[in-house]
Coordinates of C-alpha atoms and ligand atoms in Angstrom, one line a residue:
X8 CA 54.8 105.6 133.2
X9 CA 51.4 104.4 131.9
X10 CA 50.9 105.1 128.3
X11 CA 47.2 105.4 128.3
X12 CA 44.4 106.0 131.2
X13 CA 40.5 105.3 130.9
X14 CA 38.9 107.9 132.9
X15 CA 35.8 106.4 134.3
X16 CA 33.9 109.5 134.8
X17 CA 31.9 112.3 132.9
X18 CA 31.6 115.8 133.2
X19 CA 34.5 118.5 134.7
X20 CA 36.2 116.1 136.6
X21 CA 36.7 113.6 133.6
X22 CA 38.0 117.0 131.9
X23 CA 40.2 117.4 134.6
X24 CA 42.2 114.1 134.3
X25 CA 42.3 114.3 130.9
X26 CA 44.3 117.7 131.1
X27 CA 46.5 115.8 133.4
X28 CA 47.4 113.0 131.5
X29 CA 47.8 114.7 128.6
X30 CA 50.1 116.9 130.7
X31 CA 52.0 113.5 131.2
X32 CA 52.1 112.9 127.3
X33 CA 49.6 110.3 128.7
X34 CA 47.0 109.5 126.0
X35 CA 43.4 109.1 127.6
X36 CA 40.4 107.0 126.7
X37 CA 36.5 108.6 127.5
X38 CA 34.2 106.1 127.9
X39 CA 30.6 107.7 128.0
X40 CA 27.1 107.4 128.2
X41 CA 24.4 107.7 124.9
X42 CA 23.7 111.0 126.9
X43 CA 26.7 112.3 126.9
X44 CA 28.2 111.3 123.2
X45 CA 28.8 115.2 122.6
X46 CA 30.2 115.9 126.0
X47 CA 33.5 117.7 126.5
X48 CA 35.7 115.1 127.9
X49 CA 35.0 112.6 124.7
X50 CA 35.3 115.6 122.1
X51 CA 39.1 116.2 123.9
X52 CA 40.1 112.5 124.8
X53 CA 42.2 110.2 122.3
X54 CA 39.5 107.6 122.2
X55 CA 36.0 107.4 123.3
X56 CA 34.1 104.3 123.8
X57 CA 30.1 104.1 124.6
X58 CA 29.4 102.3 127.9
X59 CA 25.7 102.2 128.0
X60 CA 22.3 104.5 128.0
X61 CA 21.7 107.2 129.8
X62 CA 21.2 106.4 133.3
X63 CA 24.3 106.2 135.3
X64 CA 23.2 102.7 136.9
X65 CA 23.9 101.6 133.1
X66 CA 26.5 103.2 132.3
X67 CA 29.0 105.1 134.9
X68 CA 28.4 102.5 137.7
X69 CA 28.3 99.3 134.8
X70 CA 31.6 97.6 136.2
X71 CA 31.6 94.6 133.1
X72 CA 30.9 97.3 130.1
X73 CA 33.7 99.5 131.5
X74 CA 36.0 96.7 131.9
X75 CA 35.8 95.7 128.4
X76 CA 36.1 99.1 127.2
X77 CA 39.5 99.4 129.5
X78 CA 40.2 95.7 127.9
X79 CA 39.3 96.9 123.9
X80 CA 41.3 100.6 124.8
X81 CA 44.6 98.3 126.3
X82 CA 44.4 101.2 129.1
X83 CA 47.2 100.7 131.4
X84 CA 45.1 101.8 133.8
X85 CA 41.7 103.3 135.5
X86 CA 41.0 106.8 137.1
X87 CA 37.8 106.9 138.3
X88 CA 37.1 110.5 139.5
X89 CA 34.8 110.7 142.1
X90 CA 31.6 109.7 142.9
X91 CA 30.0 106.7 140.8
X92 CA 32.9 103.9 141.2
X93 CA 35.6 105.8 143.1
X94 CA 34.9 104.4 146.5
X95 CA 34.0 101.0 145.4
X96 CA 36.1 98.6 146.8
X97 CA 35.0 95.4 144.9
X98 CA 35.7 97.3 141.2
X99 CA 39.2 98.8 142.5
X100 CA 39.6 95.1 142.9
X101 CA 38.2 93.8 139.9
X102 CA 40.5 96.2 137.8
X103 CA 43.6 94.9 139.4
X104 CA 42.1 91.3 138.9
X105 CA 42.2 92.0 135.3
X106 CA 45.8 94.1 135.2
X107 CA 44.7 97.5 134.6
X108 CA 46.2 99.7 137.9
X109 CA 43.6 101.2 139.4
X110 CA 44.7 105.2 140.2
X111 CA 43.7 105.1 143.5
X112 CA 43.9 103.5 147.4
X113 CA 44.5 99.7 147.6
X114 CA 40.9 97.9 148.0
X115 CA 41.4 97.3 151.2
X116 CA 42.1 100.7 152.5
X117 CA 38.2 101.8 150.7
X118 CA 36.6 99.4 152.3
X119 CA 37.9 100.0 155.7
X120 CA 37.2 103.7 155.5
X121 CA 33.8 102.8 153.9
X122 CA 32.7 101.2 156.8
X123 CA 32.2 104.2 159.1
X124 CA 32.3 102.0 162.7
X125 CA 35.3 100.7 161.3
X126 CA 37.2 104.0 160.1
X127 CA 36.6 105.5 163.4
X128 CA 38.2 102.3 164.8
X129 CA 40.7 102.8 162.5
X130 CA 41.1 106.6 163.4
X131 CA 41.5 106.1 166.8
X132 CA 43.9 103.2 166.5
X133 CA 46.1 106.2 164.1
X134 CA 46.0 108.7 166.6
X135 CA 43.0 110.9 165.1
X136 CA 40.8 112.4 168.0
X137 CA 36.6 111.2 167.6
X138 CA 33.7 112.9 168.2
X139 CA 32.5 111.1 171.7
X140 CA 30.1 108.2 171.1
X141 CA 29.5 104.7 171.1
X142 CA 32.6 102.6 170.6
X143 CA 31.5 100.3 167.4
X144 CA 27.5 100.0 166.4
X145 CA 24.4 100.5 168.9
X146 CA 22.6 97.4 168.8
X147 CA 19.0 98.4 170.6
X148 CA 17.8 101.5 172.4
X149 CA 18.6 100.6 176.1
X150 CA 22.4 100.4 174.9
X151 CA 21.8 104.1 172.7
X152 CA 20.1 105.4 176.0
X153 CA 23.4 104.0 178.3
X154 CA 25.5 105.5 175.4
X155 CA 24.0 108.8 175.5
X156 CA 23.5 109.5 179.2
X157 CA 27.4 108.7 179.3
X158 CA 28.1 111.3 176.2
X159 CA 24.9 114.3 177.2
X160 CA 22.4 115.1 174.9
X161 CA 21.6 116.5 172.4
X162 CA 23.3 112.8 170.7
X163 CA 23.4 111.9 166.3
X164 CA 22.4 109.0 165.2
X165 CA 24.3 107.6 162.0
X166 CA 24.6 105.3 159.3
X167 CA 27.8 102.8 159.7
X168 CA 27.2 102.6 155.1
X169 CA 26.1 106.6 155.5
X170 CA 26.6 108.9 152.8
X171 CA 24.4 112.5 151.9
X172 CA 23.8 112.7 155.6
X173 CA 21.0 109.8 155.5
X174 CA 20.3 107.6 157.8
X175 CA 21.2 110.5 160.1
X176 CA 19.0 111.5 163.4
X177 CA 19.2 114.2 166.3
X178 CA 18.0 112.9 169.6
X179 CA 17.5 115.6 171.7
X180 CA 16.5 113.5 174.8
X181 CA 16.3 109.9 176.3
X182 CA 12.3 109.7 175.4
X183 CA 12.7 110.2 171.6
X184 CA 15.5 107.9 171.5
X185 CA 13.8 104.4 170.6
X186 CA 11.7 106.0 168.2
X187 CA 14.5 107.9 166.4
X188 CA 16.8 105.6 166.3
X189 CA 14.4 103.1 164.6
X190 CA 13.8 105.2 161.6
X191 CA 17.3 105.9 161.3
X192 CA 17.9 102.2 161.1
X193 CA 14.5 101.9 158.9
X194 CA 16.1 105.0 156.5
X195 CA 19.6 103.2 156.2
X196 CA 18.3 99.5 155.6
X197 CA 16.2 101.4 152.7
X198 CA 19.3 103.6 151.7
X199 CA 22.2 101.5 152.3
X200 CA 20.8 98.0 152.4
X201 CA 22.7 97.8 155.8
X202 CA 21.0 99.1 159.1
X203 CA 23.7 99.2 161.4
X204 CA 23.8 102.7 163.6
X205 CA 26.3 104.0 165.9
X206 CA 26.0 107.1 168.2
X207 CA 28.0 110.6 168.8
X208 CA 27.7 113.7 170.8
X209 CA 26.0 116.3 168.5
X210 CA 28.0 119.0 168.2
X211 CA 26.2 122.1 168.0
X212 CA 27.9 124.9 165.5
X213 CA 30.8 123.3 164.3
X214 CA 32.9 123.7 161.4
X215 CA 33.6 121.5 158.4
X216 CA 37.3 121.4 158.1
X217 CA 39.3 118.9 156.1
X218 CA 42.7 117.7 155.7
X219 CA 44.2 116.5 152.0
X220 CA 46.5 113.8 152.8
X221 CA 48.6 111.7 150.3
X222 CA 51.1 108.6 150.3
X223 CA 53.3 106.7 148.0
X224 CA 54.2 103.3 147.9
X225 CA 58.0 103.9 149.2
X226 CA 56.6 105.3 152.8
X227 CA 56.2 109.0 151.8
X228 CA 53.1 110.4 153.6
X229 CA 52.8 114.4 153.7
X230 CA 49.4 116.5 154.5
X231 CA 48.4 119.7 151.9
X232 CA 46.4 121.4 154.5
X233 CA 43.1 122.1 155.0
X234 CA 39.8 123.2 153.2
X235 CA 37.3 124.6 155.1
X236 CA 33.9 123.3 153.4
X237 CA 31.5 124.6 156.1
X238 CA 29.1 126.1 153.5
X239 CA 27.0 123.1 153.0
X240 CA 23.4 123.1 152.4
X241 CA 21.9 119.6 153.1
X242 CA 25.2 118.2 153.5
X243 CA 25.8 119.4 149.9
X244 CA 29.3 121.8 150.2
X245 CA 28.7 125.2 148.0
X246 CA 31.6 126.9 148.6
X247 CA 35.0 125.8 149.8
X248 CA 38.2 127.8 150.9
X249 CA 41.9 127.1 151.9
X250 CA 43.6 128.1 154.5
X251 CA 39.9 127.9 156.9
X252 CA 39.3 131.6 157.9
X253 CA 39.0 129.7 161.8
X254 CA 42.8 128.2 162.3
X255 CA 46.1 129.8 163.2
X256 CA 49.3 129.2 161.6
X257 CA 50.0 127.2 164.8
X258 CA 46.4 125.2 164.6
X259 CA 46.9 124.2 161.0
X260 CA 50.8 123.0 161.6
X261 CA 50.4 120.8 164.8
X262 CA 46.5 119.4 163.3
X263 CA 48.5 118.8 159.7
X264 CA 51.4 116.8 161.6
X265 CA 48.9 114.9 163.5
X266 CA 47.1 113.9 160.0
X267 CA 50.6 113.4 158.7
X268 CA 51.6 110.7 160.7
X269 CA 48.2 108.8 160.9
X270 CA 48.6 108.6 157.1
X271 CA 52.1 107.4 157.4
X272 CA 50.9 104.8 160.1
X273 CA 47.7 103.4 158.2
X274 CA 50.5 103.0 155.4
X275 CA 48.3 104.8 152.6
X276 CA 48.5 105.3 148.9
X277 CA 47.0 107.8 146.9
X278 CA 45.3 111.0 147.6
X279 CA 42.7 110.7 150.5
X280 CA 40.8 113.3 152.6
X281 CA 40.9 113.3 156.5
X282 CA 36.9 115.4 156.9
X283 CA 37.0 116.7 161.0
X284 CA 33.9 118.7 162.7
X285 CA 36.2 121.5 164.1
X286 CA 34.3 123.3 167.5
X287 CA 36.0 125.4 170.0
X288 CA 39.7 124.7 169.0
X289 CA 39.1 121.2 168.7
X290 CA 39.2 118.6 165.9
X291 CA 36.8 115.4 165.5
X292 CA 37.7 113.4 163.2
X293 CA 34.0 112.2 161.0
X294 CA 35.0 110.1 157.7
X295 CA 37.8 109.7 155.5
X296 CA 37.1 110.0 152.0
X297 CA 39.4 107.6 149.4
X298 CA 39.5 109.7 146.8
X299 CA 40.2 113.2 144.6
X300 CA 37.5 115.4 146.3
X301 CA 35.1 118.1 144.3
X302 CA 37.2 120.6 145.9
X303 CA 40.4 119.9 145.5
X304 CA 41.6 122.9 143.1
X305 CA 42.2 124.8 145.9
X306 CA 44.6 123.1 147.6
X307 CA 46.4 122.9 144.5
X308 CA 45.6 127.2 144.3
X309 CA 47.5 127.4 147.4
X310 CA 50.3 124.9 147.6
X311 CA 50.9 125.2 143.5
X312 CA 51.0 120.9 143.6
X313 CA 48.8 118.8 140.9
X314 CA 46.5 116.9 142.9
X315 CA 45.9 114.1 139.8
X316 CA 49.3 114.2 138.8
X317 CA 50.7 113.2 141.9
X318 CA 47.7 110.3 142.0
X319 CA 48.9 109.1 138.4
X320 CA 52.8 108.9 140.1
X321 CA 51.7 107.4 142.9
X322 CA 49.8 104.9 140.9
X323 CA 52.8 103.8 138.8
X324 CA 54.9 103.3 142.1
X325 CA 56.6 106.7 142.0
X326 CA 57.5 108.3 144.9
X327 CA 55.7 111.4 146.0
X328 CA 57.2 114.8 144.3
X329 CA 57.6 116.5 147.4
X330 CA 58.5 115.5 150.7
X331 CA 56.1 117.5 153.4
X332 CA 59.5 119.8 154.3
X333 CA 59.0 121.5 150.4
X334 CA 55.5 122.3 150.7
X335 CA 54.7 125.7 150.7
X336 CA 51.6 127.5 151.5
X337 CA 50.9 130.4 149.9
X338 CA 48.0 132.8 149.4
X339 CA 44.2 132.2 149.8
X340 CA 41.5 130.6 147.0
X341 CA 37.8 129.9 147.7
X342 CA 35.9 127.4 145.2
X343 CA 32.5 128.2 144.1
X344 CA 30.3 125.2 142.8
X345 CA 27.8 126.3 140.3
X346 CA 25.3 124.2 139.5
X347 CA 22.4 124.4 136.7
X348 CA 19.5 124.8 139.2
X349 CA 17.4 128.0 140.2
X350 CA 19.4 129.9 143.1
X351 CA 15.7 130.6 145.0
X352 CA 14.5 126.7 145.0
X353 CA 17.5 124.8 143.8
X354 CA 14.5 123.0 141.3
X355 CA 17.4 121.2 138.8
X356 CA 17.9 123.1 135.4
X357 CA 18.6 121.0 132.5
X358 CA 18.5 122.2 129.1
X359 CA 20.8 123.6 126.6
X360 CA 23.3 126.1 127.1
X361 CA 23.5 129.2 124.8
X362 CA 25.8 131.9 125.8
X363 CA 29.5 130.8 127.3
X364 CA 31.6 133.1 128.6
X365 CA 34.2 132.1 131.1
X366 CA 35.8 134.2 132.8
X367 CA 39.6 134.9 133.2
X368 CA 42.6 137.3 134.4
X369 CA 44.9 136.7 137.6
X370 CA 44.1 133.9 139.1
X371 CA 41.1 132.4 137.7
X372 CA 40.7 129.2 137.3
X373 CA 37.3 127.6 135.7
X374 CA 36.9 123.7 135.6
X375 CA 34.0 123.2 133.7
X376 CA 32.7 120.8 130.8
X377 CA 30.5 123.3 129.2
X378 CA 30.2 125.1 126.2
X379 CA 27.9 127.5 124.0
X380 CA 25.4 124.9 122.5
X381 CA 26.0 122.1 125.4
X382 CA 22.8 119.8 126.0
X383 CA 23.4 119.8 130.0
X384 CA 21.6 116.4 130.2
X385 CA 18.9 116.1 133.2
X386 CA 20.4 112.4 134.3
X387 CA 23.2 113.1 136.3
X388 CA 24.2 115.7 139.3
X389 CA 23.6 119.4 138.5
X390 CA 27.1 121.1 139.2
X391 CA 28.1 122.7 135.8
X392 CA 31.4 124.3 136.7
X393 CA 34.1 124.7 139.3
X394 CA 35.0 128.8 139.6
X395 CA 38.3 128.6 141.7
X396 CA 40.0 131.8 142.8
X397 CA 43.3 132.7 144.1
X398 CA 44.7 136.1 145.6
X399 CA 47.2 136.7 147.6
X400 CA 45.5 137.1 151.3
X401 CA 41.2 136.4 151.9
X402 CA 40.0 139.6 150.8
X403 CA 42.3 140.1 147.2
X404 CA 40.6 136.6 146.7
X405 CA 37.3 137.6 147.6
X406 CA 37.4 140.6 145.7
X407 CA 38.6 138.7 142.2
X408 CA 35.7 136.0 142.9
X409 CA 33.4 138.6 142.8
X410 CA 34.7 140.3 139.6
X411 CA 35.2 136.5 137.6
X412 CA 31.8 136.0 138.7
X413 CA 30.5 139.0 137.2
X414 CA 32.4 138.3 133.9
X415 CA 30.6 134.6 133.6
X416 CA 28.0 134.3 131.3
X417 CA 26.2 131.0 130.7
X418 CA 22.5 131.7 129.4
X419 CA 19.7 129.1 128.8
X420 CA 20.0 127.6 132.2
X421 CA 19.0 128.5 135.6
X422 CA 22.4 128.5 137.4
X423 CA 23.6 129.5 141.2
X424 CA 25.8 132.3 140.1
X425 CA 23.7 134.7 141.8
X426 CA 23.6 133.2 145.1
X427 CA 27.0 132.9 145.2
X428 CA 27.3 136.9 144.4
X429 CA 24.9 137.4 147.2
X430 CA 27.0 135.3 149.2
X431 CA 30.0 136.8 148.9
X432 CA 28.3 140.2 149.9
X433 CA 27.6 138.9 153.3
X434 CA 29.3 140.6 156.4
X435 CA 29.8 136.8 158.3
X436 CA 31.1 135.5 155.5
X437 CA 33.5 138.6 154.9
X438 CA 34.6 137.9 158.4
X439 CA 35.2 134.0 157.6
X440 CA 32.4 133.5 160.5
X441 CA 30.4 130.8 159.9
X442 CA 29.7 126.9 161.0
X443 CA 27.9 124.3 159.1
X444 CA 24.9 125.7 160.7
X445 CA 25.1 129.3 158.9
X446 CA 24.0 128.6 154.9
X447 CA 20.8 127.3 155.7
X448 CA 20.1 130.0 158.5
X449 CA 21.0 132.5 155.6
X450 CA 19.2 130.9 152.8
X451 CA 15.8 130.6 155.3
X452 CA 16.5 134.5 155.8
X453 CA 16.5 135.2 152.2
X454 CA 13.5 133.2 151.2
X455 CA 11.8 134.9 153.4
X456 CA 12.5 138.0 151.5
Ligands
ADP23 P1 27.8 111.5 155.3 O1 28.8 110.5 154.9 O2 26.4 111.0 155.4 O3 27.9 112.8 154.6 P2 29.3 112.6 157.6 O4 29.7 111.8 158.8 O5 30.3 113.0 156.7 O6 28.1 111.8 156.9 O7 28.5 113.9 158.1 C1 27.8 114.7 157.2 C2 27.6 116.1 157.9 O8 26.7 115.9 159.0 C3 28.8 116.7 158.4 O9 29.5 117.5 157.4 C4 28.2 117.6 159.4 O10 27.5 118.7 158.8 C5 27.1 116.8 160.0 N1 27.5 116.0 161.2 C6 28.1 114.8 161.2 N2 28.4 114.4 162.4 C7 28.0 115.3 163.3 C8 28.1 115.5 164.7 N3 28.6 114.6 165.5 N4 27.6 116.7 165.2 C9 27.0 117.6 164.4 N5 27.0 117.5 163.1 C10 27.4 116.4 162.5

């Protein structure tokens, strides 16, 4: 087993790798930016090394300063969280160049689900059912037009290098095609430096339901279940829950077998997440995503499994620690992601953090960096803390999230806790009915007074 990692990351998630590792007897190496020299995750890690100023382009994404760091550390290895380098193909690669493992998919695998025509190649050649649409990229608008009169309108538009839903378009008819199309392509080229499209039915109130998938090196491949992330505002997930108030017992088995053996054929290794648009009783399989996601506490609420330390096994060429025959799902959480912004025009909140107060009791669980006196710095992403709940059926777990969230007190920042309060309050949510349409509809309703 490794002796020490470098967790290339800030914030809760480089917290959460750290705790870990050091449940490993792993010691752990923070490398930060001059922003963040009186974070969290370097007060609590074994080492801390300075990787650059303040903005993240310096810093969290500079591959050579974080290198040398890994290089001046002797980590055994790299975890890189997610978001900045965590689905970068070319520094997974340049960490194993230089002999550090890199605790996460092999190169290859990121860059084939990076490339969106290709993963859905990819997904269909695994056995994963895909939204109808093109079959590769949409070179002009006579071929989108052919495409779409094939698939019926109303027909999206995307990104083959999308991410944040840009680059993305609804066409609602053959005329606004040509011009939609082009400032998708103009948005992407700008965005993504690549302006390669590709075309699929538009589904119209679907859900957001994902699969957590893992494999080892020795063959092992086993699904956790899903998460149902259909709260999203601007693409953006709020609030996440496991099991999805939308499957049966039945759905989730059969759907979790399917994703088990696609894993098991693509010959995967690490954790990964299979992300599906879910409409009447059918899946569609959207992206993969090669990495530890934001929400993954609640899969490991419900199945009792540590998500990271099963991605530092893996890593080291252990088998998995359970086959998919020992998993057991029990219970319900929901994950509330509270950010420092103000919950009426989501305006970022920087600034420094006065009164803490996290809440506890039966099953709370709070994932956050923060503490009374905390700068929160205005350079990076505004989520602040990770409130995870767990009860025994929907409504025990409801019920607690809205007593932890009552308990949490964090004062000198504008924060979201309210609108999650507000949220919870809601008769659709309370009946777990809602599609990826819903928060916005909701949020329009309430600005409106
Ligand atoms: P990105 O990588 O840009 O986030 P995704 O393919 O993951 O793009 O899609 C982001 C979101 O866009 C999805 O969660 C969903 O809300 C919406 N979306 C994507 N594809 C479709 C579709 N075919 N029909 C309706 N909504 C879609």
């Amino acid at each position: 087993m490794f002796k020490k990692i470098l967790i290339a990351n800030r914030g809760e998630i480089a917290l959460r790798v750290h705790r870990a590792a050091h449940d490993m007897g792993i010691k752990t190496v923070a490398v930060h930016s001059t922003a963040d020299a009186d974070a969290m995750h370097v007060r609590l890690a074994d080492e801390a090394i300075c990787i650059g100023p303040p903005s993240a382009t310096d810093s969290y994404l500079n591959i050579p300063n974080i290198i040398s760091a890994a290089e001046v550390a002797q980590a055994d290895a790299i975890h890189p969280g997610y978001g900045f380098l965590s689905e970068n193909a070319r520094f997974a690669g340049i960490v194993e160049e230089h002999n550090i493992v890199w605790i996460g998919p092999s190169p290859d695998h990121i860059r084939q689900m990076g490339d969106k025509v290709e993963a859905k190649r990819t997904a269909a050649a695994i056995g994963l059912p895909l939204v109808p649409g093109s079959d590769g990229a949409v070179a002009d608008a006579a071929e989108g037009i052919a495409v779409a009169n094939k698939i019926g309108y109303p027909v999206l538009v995307k990104a083959a290098s999308g991410g944040g839903g840009r680059g993305m378009k609804v066409v609602p008819d053959a005329a606004s095609l040509g011009s939609l199309m082009a400032q998708a392509k103009a948005e992407a080229k700008a965005a993504f430096g690549d302006d390669t499209v590709y075309i699929e039915k538009y589904l119209s109130e679907p859900r957001h339901i994902e699969f957590q998938v893992f494999g080892d090196e020795l063959g092992g491949a086993i699904h956790l279940g899903e998460r149902d992330c259909s709260l999203q505002r601007r693409h953006q997930k709020m609030l996440e829950e496991a099991p999805s108030p939308a499957l049966t017992p039945t759905q989730r088995a059969e759907m979790g077998e399917v994703v088990r053996a696609a894993v098991a054929k693509l010959k995967y290794r690490g954790a990964g997440t299979m992300e599906f648009l879910y409409e009447d009783g059918k899946f569609y399989f959207i992206e993969m995503n090669t990495r530890l996601q934001v929400e993954h506490p609640v899969t490991e609420a419900i199945t009792g499994i540590d998500l990271v330390r099963e991605q530092i096994r893996v890593a080291a060429g252990m088998p998995l620690s359970v086959t998919q025959d020992q998993i057991r799902f029990a219970g319900h959480a929901i994950e509330c992601r509270i950010n420092a912004e103000d919950p009426a025009t989501f305006a970022p909140s920087p600034g420094r953090v006065i009164d803490y107060h996290a809440p506890g009791g039966p099953g709370v669980r709070v994932d956050s960096a923060l503490y009374a006196g905390y700068r929160i710095p205005p350079h990076y992403d505004s989520l602040i803390a990770k409130l995870i709940v767990f009860g025994d059926d929907r409504e025990q777990c409801r019920m607690r999230l809205k007593r932890a969230l009552e308990e949490y007190v964090i004062t000198g920042v504008k924060t979201t806790i309210p609108l999650h309060q507000a949220l919870l309050d809601d008769p659709d949510f309370i009946a777990g009915d809602y599609s990826i349409k819903w928060l916005e509809r909701w949020l329009a309703k309430r600005a409106e007074g």
